[in-house]
Coordinates of C-alpha atoms and ligand atoms in Angstrom, one line a residue:
X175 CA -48.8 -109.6 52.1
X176 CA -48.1 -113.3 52.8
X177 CA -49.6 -114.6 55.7
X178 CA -46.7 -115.0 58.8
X179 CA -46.5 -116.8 62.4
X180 CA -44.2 -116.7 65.2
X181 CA -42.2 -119.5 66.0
X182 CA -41.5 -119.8 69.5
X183 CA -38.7 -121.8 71.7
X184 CA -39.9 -121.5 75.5
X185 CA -38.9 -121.8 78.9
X186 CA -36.4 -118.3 78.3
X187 CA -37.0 -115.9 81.8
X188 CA -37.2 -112.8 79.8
X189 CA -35.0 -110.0 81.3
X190 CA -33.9 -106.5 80.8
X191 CA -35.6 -103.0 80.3
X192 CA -38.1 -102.1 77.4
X193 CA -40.0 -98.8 76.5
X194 CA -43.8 -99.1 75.8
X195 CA -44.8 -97.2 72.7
X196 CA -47.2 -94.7 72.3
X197 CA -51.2 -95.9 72.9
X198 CA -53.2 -97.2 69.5
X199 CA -56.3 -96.4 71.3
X200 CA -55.5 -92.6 71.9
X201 CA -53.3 -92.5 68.9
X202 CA -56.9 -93.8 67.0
X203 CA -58.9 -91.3 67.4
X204 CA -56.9 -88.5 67.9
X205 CA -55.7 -89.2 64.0
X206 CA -59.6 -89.0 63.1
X207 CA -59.8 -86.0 65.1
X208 CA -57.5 -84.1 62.9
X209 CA -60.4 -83.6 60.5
X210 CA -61.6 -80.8 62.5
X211 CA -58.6 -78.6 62.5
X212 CA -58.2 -75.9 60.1
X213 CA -54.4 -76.1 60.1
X214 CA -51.5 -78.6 60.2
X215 CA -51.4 -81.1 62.9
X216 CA -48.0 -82.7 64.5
X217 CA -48.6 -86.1 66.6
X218 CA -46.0 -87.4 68.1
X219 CA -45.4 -91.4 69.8
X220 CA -48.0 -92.5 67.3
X221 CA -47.1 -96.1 67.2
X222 CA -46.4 -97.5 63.8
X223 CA -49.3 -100.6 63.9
X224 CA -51.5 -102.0 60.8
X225 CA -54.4 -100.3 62.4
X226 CA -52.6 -97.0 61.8
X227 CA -52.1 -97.7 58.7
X228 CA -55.7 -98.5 57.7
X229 CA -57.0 -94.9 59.5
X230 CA -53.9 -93.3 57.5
X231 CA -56.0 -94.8 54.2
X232 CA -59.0 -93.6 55.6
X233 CA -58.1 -89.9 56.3
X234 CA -56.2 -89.9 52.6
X235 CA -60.0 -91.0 51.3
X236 CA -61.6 -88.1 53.4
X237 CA -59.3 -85.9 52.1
X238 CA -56.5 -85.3 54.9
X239 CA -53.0 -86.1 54.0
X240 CA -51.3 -88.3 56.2
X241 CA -47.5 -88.5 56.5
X242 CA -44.8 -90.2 59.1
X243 CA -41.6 -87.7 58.9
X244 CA -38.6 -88.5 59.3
X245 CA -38.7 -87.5 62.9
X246 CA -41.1 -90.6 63.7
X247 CA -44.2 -87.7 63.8
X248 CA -47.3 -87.9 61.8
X249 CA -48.6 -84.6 60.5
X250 CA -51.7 -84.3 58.6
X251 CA -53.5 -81.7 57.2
X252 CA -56.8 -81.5 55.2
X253 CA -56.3 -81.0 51.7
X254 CA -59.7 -82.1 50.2
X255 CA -62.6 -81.3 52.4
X256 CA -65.4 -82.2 50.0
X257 CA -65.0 -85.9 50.5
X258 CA -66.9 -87.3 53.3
X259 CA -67.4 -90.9 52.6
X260 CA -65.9 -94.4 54.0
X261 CA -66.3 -97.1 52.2
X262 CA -66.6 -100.5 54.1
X263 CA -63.8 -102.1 52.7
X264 CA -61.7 -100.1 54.9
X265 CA -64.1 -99.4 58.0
X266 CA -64.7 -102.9 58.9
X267 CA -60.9 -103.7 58.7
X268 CA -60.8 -101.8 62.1
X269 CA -63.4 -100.4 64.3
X270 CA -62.4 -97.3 65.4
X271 CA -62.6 -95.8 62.2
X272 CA -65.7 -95.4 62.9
X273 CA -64.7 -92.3 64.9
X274 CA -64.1 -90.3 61.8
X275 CA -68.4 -89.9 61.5
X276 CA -68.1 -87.1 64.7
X277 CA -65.7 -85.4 63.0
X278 CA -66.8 -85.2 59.7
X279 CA -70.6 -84.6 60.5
X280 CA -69.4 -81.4 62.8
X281 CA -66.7 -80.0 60.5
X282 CA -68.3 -80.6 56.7
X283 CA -71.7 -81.3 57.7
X284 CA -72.4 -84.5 55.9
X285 CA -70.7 -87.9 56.5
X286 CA -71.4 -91.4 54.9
X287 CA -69.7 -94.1 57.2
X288 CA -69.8 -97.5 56.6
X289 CA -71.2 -99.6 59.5
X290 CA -68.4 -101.7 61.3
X291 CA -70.0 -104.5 61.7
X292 CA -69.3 -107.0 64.3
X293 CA -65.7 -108.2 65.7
X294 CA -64.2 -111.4 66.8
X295 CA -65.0 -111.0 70.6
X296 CA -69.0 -110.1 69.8
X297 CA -71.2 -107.6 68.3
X298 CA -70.0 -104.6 69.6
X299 CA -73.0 -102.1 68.6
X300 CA -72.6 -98.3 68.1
X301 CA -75.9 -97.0 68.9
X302 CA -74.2 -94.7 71.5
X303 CA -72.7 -93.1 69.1
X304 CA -75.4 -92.1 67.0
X305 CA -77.7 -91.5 70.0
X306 CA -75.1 -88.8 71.1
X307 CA -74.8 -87.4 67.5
X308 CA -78.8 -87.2 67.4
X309 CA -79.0 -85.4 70.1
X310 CA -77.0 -82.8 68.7
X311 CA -79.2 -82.4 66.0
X312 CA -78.0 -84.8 63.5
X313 CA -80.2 -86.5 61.1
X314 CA -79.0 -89.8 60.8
X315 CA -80.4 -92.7 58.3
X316 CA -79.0 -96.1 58.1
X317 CA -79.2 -96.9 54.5
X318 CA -77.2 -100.0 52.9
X319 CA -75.1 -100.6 55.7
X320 CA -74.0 -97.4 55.9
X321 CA -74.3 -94.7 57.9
X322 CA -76.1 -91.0 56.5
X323 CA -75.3 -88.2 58.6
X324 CA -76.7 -84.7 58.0
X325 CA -76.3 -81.3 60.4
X326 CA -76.2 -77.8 58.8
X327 CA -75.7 -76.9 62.6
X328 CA -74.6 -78.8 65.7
X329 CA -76.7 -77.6 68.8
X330 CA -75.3 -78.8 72.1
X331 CA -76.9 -80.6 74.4
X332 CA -77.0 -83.1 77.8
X333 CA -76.2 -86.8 76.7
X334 CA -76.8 -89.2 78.7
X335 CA -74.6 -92.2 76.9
X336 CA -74.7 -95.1 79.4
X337 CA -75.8 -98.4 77.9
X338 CA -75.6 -102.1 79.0
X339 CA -72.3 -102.6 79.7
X340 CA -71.4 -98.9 81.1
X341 CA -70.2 -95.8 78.8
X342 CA -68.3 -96.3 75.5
X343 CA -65.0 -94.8 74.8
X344 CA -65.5 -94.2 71.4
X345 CA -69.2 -93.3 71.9
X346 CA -67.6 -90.3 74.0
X347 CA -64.7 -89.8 71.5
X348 CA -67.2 -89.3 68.6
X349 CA -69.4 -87.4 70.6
X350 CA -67.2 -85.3 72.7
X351 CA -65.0 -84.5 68.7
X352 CA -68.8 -83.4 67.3
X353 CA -69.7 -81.1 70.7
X354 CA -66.4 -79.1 70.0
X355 CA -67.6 -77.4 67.3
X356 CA -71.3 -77.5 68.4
X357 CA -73.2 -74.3 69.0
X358 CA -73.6 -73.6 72.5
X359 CA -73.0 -76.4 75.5
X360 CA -72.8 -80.5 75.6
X361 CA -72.9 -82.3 78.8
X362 CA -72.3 -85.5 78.3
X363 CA -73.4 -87.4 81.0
X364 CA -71.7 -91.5 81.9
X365 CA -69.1 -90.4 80.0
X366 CA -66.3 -93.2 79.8
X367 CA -63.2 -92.1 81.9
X368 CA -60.5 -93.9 80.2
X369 CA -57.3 -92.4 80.0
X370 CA -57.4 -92.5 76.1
X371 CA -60.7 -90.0 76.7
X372 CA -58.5 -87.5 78.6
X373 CA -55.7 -87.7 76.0
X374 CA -58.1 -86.7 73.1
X375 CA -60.0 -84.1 75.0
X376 CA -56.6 -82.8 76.0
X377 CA -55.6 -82.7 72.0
X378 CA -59.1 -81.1 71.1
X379 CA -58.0 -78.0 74.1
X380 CA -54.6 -77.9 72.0
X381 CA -56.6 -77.0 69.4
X382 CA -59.1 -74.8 71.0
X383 CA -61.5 -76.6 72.2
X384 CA -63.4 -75.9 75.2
X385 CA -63.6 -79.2 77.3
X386 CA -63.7 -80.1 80.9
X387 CA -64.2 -82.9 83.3
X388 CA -63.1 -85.8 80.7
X389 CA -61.7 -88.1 83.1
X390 CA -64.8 -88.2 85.3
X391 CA -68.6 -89.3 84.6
X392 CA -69.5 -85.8 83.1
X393 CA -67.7 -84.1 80.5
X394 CA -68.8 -80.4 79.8
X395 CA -68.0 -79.0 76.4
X396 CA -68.2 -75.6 75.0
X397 CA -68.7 -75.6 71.7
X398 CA -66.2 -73.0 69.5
X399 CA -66.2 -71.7 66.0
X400 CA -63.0 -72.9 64.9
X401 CA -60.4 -75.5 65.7
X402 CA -56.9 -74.9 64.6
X403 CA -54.1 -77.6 64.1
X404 CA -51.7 -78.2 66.9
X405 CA -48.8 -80.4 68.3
X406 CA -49.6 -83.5 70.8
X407 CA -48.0 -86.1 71.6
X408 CA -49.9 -89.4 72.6
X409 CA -50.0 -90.8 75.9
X410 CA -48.3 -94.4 76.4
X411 CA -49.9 -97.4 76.1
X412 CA -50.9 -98.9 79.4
X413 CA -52.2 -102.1 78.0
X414 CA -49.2 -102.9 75.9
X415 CA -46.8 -101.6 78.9
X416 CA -48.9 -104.4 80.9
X417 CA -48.7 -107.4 78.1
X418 CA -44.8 -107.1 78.8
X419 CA -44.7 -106.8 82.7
X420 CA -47.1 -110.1 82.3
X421 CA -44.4 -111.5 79.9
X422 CA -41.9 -111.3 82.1
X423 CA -43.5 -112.5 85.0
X424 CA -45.4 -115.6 83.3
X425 CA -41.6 -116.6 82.2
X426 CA -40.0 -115.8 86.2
X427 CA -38.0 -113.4 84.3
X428 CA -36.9 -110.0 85.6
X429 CA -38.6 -107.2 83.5
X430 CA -38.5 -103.3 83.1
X431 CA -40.9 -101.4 81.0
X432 CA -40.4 -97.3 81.2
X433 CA -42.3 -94.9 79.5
X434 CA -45.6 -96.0 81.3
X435 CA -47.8 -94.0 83.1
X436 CA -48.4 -95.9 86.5
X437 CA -51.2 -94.4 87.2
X438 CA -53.4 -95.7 84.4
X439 CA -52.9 -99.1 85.8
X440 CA -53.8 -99.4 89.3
X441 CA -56.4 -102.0 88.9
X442 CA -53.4 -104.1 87.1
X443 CA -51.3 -103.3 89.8
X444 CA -53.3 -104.5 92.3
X445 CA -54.1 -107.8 90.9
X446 CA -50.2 -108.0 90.3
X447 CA -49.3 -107.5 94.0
X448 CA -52.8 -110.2 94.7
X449 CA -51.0 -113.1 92.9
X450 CA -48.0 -112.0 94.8
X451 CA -45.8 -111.4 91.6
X452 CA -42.5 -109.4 92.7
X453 CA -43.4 -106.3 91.3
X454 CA -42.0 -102.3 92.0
X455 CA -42.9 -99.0 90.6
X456 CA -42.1 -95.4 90.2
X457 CA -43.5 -92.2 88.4
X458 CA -42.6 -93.4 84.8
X459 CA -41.2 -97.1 85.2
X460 CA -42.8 -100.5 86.6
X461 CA -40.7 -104.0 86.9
X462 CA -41.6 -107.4 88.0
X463 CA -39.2 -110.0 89.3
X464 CA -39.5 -113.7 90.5
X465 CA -41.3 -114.4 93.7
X466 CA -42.6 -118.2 92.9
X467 CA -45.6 -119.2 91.6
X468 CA -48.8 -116.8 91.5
X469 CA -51.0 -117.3 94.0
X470 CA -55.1 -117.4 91.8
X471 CA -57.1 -114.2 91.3
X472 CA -60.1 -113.2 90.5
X473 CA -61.1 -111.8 87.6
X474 CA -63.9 -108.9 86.6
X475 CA -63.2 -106.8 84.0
X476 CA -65.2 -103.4 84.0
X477 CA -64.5 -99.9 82.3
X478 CA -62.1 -97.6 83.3
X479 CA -60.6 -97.5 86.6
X480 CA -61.8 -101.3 86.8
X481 CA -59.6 -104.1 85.7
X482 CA -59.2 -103.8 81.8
X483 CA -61.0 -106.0 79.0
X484 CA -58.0 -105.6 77.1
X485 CA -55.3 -107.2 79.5
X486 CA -57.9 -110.5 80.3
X487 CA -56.6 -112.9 77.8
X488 CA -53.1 -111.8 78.8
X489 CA -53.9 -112.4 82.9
X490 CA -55.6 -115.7 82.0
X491 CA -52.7 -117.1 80.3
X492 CA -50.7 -116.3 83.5
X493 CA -52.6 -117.6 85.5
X494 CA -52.2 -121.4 84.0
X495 CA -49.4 -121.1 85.6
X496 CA -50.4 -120.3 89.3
X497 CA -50.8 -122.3 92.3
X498 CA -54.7 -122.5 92.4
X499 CA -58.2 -121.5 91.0
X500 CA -58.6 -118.5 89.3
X501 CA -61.8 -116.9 88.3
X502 CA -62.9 -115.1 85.1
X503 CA -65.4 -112.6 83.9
X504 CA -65.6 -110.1 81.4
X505 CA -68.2 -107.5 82.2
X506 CA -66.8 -105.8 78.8
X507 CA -67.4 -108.3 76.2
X508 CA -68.6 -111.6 78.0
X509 CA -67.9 -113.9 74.6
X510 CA -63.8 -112.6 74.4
X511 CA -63.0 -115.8 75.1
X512 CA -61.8 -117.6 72.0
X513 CA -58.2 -117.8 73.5
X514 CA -59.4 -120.5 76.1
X515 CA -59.7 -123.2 73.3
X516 CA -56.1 -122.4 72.4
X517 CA -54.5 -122.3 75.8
X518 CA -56.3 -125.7 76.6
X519 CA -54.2 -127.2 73.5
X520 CA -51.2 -125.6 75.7
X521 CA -52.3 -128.0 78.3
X522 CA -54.1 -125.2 80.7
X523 CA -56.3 -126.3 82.9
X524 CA -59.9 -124.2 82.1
X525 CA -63.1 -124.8 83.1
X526 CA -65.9 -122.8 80.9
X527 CA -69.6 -122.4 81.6
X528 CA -71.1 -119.7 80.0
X529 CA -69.3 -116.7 80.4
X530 CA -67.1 -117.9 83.4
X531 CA -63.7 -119.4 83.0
X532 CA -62.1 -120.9 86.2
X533 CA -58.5 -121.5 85.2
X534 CA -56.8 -124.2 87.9
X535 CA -53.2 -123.6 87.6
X536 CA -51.0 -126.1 86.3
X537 CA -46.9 -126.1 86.4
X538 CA -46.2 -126.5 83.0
X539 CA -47.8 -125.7 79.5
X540 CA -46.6 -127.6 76.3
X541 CA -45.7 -125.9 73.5
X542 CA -47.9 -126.6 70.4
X543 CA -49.6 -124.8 67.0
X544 CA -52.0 -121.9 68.3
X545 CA -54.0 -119.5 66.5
X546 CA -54.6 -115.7 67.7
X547 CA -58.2 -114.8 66.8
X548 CA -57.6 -111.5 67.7
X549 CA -54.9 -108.8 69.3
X550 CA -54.8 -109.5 72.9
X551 CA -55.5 -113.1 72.7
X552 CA -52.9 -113.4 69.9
X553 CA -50.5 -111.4 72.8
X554 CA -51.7 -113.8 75.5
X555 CA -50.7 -117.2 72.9
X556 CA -47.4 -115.2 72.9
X557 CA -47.0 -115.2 76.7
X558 CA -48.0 -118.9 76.6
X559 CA -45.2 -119.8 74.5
X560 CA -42.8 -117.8 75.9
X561 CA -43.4 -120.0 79.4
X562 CA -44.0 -123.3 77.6
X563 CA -41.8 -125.9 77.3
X564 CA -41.0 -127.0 73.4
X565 CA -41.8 -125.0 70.5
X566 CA -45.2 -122.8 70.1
X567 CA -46.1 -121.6 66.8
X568 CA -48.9 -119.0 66.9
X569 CA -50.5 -118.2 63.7
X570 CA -52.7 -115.5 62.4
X571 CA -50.3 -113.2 63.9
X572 CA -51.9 -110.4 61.7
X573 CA -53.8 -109.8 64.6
X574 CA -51.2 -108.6 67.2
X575 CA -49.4 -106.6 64.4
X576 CA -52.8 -104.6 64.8
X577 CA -51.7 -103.7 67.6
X578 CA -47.9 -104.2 69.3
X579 CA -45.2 -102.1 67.4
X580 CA -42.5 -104.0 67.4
X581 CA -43.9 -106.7 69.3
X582 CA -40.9 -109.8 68.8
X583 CA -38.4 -107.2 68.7
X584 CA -39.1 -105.8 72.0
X585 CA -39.0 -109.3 73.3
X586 CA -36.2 -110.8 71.6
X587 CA -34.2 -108.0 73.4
X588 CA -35.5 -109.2 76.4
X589 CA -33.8 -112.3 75.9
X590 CA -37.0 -114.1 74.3
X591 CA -36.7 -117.0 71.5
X592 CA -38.7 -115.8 69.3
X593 CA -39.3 -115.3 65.1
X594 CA -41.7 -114.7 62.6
X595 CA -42.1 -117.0 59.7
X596 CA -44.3 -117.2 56.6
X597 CA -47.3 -119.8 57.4
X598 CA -47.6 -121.3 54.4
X599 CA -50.5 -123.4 55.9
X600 CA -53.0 -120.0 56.1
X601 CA -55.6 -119.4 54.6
X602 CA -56.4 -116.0 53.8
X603 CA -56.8 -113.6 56.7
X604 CA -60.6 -113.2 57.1
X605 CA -61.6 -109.1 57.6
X606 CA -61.5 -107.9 61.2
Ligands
EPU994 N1 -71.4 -100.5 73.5 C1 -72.8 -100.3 73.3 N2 -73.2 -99.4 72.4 C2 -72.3 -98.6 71.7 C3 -70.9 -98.8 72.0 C4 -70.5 -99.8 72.9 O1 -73.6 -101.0 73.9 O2 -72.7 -97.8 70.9 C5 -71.0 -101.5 74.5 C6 -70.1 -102.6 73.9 O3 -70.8 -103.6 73.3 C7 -69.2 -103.0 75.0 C8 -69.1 -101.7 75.9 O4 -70.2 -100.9 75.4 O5 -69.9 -104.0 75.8 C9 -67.8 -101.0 75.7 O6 -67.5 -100.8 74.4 P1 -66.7 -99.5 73.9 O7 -67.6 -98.7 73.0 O8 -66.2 -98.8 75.1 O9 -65.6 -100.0 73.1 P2 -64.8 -99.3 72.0 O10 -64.8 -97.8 72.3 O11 -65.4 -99.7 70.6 C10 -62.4 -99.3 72.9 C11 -61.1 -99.9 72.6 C12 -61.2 -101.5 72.7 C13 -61.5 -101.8 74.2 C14 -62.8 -101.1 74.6 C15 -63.2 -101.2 76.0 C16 -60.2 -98.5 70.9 C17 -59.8 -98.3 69.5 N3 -60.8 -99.6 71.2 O12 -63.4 -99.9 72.0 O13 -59.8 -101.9 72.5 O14 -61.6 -103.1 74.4 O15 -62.7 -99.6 74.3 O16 -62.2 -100.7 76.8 O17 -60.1 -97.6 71.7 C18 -58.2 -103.5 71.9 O18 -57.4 -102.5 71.9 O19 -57.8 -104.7 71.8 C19 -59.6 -103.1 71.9 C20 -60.6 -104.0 71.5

């Protein structure tokens, strides 16, 4: 597909009432989580993203067919269980593919996964992964890149799977997808809390599985004989519900987003009401208004309930905009920082040393060529543009297709300026 950008015309307040879509990361690995069932699954509020569409390649490889009806729901079913390899050219286009190795190691008993490699934000290891699949008994090589997995039986076990940064939320996916058809009882111990983990333990009870606690530090887990397939639909997706509350307020528009679950972004929330943004919210619906300018904030990103990795580039690039010093870390991935360089072309005032940013709030940013480097700093180049006077073109906008549905859509009927274009200045989109 040719290469596209965005062409945007600022200094719009976006207004008006938009529905967040269903999450990617629950949507993820619930998808690779179908492997285990032994019927038909029906997902519902999948979003329809590229990354979707590269695990929908994925499972057709491993032998699940993969369809979108014409109800908008994906059902899959496993029609070829002997195949059980993933080839790299399709698990390094997206990380969590990755998740498929828990899956296929507990269900078939053998599982040849590529390796993901590293990302555009840092290095992102998956040792917690394997050390939880080890522990159930898997015999794991790394041979060629690729990952060997071998278990005639899963034996459960405790887990501790804490590592530098905290717990891993795929490291507990893959795990917690490989206890459920264990033999005997997993305790997985610094388990990552993230509402995406409840969503997939709640898809692995629909079909049978035996989980509790996911949500907290210690998931227990059961193990069961058989999954069945089953109907779920997927949670919404709190960092994309943020990205257009944030839009709205960087432009001092008046923005509704429904179909959000509040809850799962309290630490958002807070900061929101910190910087003084006009903000209100109910069981299934948030809005911000104008108030001014932002008052600074400070920034730590941690896991879940902590203030998100995935909303920092977006939080940064409002705060350009607000009246004073703002202060940046992310606990998550210290190097997701390649928007800075960008925003700086924007005329934002940042101030880097090492893995701190201090933004200083200035009252305008310029409108100029950008490039996204990946999804949410392509999303906070977006946000930029939308405030900036002028014309912003952001390119590489392969990225956020990754992971917005409808991501110009949704903000051209909010009023937004704003259309894709093919970049006939791009080079060809390096793997991600
Ligand atoms: N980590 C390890 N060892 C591991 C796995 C992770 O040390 O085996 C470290 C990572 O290097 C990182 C931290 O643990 O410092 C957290 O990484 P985690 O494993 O939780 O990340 P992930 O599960 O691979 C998911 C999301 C990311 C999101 C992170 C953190 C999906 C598909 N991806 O990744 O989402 O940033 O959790 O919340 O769920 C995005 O949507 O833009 C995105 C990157």
């Amino acid at each position: 597909m040719a290469a596209e950008k965005f062409i945007i015309q600022g200094g719009r307040p976006l207004k008006g009432e938009v529905r967040a879509s269903g999450s990617k990361n629950s949507a993820l690995p619930i998808i690779a989580a179908t492997i285990l069932a032994d019927g038909p699954c029906s997902l519902g509020d999948v979003p329809r993203l590229a990354d979707v569409d590269v695990l929908a390649k994925i499972m057709q490889t491993l032998g699940v067919s993969i369809e979108r009806e014409a109800t908008g729901r994906i059902s899959t079913r496993v029609v070829n269980p002997d195949q059980s390899f993933a080839p790299y050219e399709l698990v390094s286009m997206m990380r969590a593919s990755f998740c498929v190795l828990g899956p296929l190691l507990a269900r078939r008993g053998y599982a040849k996964v590529s390796l993901p490699g590293g990302c555009a934000f840092g290095s992102r290891p998956v040792d917690l992964h394997l050390k939880g699949l080890r522990a159930l008994g898997a015999e794991i090589e790394i041979e060629h890149g690729y990952v060997i997995a071998r278990a005639k039986k899963l034996r459960g076990a405790n887990i501790y799977l804490g590592g530098p940064a905290g717990s891993s939320v795929l490291g507990t996916g893959n795990v917690m997808m490989a206890a459920s058809l264990a033999e005997g009882q997993t305790v997985i111990e610094h388990a990552a809390c993230e509402p995406e983990v409840v969503d997939l333990a709640n898809f692995l009870n629909a079909m049978g599985a035996s989980i509790e606690g996911a949500g907290s530090h210690r998931i227990h887990i059961k193990g069961v004989r058989t999954l069945e397939g089953c109907s779920h639909d997927v949670i919404p997706d709190r960092i994309e519900a943020a990205t257009l509350l944030m839009a709205g307020a960087i432009t001092g528009g008046e923005v509704v987003v429904n179909n959000i679950a509040p809850i799962h972004l309290e630490a958002v929330f807070d900061k929101f009401r910190e910087a003084r943004m006009g903000f209100t919210r109910n069981c299934k619906v948030a809005g911000v208004s104008p108030n001014g300018r932002l008052k600074e904030v400070e920034i730590a990103t941690l896991p879940y309930p902590g203030f998100p990795t995935d909303l920092q580039a977006q939080m940064m690039a409002m705060m350009c905009l607000a009246n004073g010093a703002s202060v940046f870390t992310d606990g998550i991935y210290p190097d997701r920082l390649n928007h800075v360089a960008e925003l700086q072309r924007m005329g934002a005032r940042i101030l880097r040393v090492n893995e701190t940013c201090v933004v200083i709030g200035v009252e305008k940013l310029q409108g100029a060529p950008v490039m996204a480097s990946d999804l949410r700093a392509g999303a906070a180049l977006v946000m930029a543009g939308l405030a900036a006077e002028g014309e912003t073109e952001v390119r590489r906008i392969y990225h956020i297709d990754r992971g917005y549905e409808n991501f110009e859509a949704k903000l051209v009927s909010l009023g937004a300026d704003i259309r894709r274009a093919p970049d006939e200045s791009a080079e060809k989109p390096p793997a991600v």
